[in-house]
mmCIF file of C-alpha atoms in Angstrom:
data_model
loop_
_atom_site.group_PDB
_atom_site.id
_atom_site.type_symbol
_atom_site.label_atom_id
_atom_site.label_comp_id
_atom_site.label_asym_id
_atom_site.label_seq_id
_atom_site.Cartn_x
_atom_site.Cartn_y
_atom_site.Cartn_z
ATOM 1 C CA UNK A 861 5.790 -75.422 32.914
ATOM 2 C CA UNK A 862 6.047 -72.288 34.877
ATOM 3 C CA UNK A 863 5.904 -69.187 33.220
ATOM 4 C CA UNK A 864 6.534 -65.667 34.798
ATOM 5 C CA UNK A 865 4.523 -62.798 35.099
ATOM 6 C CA UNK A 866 6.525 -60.548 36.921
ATOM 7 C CA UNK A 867 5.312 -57.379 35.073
ATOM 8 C CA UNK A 868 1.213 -57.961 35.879
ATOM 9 C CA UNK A 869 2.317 -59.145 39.474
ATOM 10 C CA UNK A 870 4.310 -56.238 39.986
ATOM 11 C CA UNK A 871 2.050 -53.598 38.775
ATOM 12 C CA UNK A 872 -0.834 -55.336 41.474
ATOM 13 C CA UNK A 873 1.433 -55.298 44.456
ATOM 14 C CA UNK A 874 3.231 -51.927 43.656
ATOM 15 C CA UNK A 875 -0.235 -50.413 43.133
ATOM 16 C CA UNK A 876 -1.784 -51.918 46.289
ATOM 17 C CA UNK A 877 1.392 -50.647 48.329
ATOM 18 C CA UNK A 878 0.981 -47.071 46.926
ATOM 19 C CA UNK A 879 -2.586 -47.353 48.061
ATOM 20 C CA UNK A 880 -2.265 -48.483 51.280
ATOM 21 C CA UNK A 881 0.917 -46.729 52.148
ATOM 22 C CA UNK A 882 -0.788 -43.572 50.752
ATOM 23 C CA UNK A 883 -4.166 -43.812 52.364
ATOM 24 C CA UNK A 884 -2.395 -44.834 56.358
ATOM 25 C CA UNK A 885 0.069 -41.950 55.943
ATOM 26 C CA UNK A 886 -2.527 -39.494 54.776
ATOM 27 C CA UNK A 887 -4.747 -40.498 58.055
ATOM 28 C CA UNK A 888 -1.747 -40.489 60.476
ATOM 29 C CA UNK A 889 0.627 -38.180 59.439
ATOM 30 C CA UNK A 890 -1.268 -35.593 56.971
ATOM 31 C CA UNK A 891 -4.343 -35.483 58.974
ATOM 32 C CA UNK A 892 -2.393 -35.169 62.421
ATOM 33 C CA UNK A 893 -0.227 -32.702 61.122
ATOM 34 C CA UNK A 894 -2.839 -30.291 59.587
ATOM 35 C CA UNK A 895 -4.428 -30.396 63.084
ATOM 36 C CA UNK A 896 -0.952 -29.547 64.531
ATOM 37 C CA UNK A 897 -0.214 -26.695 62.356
ATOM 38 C CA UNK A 898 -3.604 -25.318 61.328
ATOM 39 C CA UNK A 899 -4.602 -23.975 64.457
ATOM 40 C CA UNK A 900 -8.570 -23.252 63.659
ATOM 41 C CA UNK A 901 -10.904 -26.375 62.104
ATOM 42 C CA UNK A 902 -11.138 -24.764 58.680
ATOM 43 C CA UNK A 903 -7.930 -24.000 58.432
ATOM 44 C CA UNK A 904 -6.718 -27.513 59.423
ATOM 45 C CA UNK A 905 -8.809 -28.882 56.783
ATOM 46 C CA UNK A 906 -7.673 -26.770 54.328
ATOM 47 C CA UNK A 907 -3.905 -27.861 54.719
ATOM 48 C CA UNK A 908 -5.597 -31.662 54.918
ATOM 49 C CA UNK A 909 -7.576 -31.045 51.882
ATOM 50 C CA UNK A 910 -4.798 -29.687 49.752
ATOM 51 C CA UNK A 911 -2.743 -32.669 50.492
ATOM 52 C CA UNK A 912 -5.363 -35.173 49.746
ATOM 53 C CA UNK A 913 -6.155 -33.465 46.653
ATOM 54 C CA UNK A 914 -2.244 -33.339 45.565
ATOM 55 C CA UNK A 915 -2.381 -37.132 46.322
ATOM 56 C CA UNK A 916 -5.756 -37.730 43.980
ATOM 57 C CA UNK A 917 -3.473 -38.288 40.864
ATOM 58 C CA UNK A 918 -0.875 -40.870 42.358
ATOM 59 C CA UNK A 919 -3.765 -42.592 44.265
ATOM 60 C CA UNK A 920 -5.490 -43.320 40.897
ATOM 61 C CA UNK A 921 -2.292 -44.179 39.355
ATOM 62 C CA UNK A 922 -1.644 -46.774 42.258
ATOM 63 C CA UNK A 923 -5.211 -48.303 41.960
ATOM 64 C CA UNK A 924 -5.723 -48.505 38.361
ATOM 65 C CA UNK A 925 -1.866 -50.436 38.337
ATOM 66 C CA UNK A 926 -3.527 -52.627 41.098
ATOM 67 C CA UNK A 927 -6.673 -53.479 39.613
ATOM 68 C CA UNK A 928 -4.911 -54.042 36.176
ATOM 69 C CA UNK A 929 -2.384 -56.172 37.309
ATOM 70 C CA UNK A 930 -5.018 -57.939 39.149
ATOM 71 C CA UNK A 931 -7.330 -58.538 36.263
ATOM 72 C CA UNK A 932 -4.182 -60.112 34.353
ATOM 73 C CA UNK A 933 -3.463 -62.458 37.502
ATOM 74 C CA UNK A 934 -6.687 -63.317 37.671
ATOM 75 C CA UNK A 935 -6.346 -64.034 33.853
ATOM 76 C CA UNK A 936 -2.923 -66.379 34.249
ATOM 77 C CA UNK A 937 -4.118 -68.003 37.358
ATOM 78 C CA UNK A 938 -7.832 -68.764 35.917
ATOM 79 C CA UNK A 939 -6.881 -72.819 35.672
ATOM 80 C CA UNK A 940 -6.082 -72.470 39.595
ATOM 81 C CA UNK A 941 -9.213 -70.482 40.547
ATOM 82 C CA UNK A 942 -11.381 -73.004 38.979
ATOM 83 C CA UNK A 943 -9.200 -76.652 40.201
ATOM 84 C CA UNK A 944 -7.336 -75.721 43.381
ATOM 85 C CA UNK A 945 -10.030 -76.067 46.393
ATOM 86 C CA UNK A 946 -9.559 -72.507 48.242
ATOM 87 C CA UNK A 947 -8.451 -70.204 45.757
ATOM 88 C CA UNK A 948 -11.828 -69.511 44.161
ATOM 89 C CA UNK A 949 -12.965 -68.031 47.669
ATOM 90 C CA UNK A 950 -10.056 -66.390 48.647
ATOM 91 C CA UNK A 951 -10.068 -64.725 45.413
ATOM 92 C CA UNK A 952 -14.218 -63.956 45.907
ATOM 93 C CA UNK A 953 -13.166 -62.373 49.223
ATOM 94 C CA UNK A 954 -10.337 -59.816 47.101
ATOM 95 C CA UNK A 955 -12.581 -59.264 44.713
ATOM 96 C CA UNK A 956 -15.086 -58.197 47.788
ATOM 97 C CA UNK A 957 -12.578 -56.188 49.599
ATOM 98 C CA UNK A 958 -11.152 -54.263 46.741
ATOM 99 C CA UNK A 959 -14.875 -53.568 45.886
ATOM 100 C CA UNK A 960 -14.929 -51.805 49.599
ATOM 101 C CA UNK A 961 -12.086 -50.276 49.331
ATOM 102 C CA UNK A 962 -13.072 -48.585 45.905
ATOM 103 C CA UNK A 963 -16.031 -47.116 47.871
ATOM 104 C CA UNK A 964 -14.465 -46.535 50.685
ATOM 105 C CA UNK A 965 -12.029 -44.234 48.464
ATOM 106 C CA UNK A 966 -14.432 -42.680 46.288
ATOM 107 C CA UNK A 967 -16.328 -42.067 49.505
ATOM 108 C CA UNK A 968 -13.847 -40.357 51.375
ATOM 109 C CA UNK A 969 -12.721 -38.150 48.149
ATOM 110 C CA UNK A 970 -16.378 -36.676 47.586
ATOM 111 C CA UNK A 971 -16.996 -36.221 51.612
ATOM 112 C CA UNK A 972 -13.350 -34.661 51.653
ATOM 113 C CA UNK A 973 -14.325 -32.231 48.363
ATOM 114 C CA UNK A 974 -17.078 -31.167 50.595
ATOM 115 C CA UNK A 975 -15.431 -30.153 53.672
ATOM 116 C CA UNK A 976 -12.479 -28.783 51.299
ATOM 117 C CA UNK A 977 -15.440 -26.277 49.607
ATOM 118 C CA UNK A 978 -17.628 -25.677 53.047
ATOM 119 C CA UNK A 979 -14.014 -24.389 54.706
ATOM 120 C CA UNK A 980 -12.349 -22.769 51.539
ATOM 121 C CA UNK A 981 -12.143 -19.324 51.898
ATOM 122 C CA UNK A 982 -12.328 -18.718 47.968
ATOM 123 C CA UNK A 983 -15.161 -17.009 47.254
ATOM 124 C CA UNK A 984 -16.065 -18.610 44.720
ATOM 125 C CA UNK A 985 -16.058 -22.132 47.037
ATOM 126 C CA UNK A 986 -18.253 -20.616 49.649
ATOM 127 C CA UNK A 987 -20.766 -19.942 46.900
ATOM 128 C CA UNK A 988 -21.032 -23.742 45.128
ATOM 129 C CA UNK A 989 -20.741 -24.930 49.080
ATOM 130 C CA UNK A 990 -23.950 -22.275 49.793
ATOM 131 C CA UNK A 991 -25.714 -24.616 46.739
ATOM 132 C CA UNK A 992 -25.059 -27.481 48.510
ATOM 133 C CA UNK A 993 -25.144 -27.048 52.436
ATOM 134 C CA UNK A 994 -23.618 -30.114 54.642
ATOM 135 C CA UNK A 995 -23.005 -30.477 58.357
ATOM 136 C CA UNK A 996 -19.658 -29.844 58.730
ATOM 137 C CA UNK A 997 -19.069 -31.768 61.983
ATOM 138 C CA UNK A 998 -21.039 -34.579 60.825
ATOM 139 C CA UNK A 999 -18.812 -34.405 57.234
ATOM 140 C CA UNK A 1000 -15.983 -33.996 59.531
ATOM 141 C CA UNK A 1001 -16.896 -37.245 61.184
ATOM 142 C CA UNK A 1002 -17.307 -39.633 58.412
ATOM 143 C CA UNK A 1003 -14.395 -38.620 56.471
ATOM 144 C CA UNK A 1004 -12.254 -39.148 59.300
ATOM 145 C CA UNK A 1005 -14.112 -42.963 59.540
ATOM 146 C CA UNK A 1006 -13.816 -43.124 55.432
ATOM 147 C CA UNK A 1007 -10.121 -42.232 55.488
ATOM 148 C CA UNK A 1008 -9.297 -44.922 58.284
ATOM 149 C CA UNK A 1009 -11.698 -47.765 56.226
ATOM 150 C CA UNK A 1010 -9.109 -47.265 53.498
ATOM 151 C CA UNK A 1011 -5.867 -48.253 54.939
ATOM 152 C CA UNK A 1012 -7.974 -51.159 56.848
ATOM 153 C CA UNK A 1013 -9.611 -52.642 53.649
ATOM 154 C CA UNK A 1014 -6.378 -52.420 51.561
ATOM 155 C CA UNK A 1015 -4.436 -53.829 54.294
ATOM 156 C CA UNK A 1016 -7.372 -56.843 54.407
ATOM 157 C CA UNK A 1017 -5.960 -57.057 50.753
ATOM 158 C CA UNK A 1018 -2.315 -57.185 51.171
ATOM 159 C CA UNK A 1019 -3.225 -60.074 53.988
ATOM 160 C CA UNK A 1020 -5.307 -62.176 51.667
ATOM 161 C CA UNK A 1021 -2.300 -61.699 48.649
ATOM 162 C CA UNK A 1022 -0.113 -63.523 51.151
ATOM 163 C CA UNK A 1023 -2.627 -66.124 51.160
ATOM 164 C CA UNK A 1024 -2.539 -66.190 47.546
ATOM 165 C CA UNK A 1025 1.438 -66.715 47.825
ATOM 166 C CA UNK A 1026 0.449 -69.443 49.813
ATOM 167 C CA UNK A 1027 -1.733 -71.263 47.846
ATOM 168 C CA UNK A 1028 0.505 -70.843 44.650
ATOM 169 C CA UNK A 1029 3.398 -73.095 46.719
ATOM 170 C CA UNK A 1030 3.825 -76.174 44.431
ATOM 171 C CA UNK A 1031 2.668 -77.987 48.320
ATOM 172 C CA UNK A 1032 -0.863 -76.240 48.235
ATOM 173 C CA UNK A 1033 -1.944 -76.648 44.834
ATOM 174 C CA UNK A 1034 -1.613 -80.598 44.531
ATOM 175 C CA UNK A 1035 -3.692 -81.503 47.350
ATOM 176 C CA UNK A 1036 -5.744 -78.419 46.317
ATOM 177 C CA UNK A 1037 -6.595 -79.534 43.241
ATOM 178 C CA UNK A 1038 -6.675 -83.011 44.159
ATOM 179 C CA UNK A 1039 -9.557 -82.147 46.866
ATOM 180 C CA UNK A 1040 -11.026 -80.076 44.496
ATOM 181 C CA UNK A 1041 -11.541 -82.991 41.914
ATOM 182 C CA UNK A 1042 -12.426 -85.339 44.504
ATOM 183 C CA UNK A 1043 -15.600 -83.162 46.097
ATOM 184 C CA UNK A 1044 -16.640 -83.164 42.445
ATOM 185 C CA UNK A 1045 -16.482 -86.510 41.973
ATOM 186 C CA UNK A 1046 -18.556 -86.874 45.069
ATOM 187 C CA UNK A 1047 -21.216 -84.335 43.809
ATOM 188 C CA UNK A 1048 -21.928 -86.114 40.596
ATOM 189 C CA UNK A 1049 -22.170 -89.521 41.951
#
């Protein structure tokens, strides 16, 4: 019997678009043009950091539609994760991946709040920076690595869904799950 799930499958790959999409056009095209246009470091963050922050919002949107609609595929395709040989690992390895990408997101946001406060020139900024003192160039630095692990890890993720398309073809899960019964068969005897 096959039964759609077009809605939870959807709201995964729509999400993990937005975040990818997102995260590589923030690093290439926000990023390079804040350096073309600011002029001065702390000015080019601050046009960076004002974009990033107006994308905060969507990005959250985009990964909490991602890891929901994962959680129900993960629900719907349970019988396959635990018969079809191969699908329980690729689906260990997105589980692994989105975990990375999570922190590589989180990551970059709190590094990127801190060069957005140690540049600001609110007053008010400078003084909850002062608090909290960083290395600018070293901050600089890692969020530049952070915001590039992003678009890598999610695009890690968008390789091993087409996997998962693959191993759902009618093909792959017979001999799958045949192989998959037959190893266990082999174990218990």
């Amino acid at each position: 019997m096959s039964e759609r799930n077009t809605l939870i499958r959807s709201l995964h790959d729509v999400g993990l678009a937005a975040w990818f999409g997102g995260s590589l056009m923030g690093a290439v095209g926000l990023n390079g043009a804040a350096k073309d246009v600011g002029g001065h470091e702390a000015i080019s963050d601050r046009i960076s950091a004002s974009g990033w922050a107006k994308w905060v919002p969507v990005n959250a949107a985009a990964i909490g539609a991602h890891l929901f609609g994962g959680g129900g595929l993960l629900a719907v395709n349970a019988h396959r994760v635990a018969a079809q040989q191969g699908v329980a690992a690729s689906t260990v390895a997105k589980t692994v991946v989105t975990a990375a990408a999570l922190a590589a997101t989180a990551y970059a946001r709190g590094l990127g709040k801190k060069v957005e406060l140690a540049t600001s020139a609110d007053p008010q900024d400078a003084e909850k920076a002062q608090k909290h003192p960083i290395d600018l160039d070293k901050a600089r630095r890692q969020l530049a690595y952070a915001q590039w692990a992003v678009p890598a890890l999610t695009g890690c993720l968008v390789v091993l869904n087409a996997l998962h398309g693959e191993q759902q073809r009618p093909a792959e899960q017979v001999p799958g799950m045949w192989e998959r019964a037959r190893s266990a068969t082999h174990f218990m005897s």
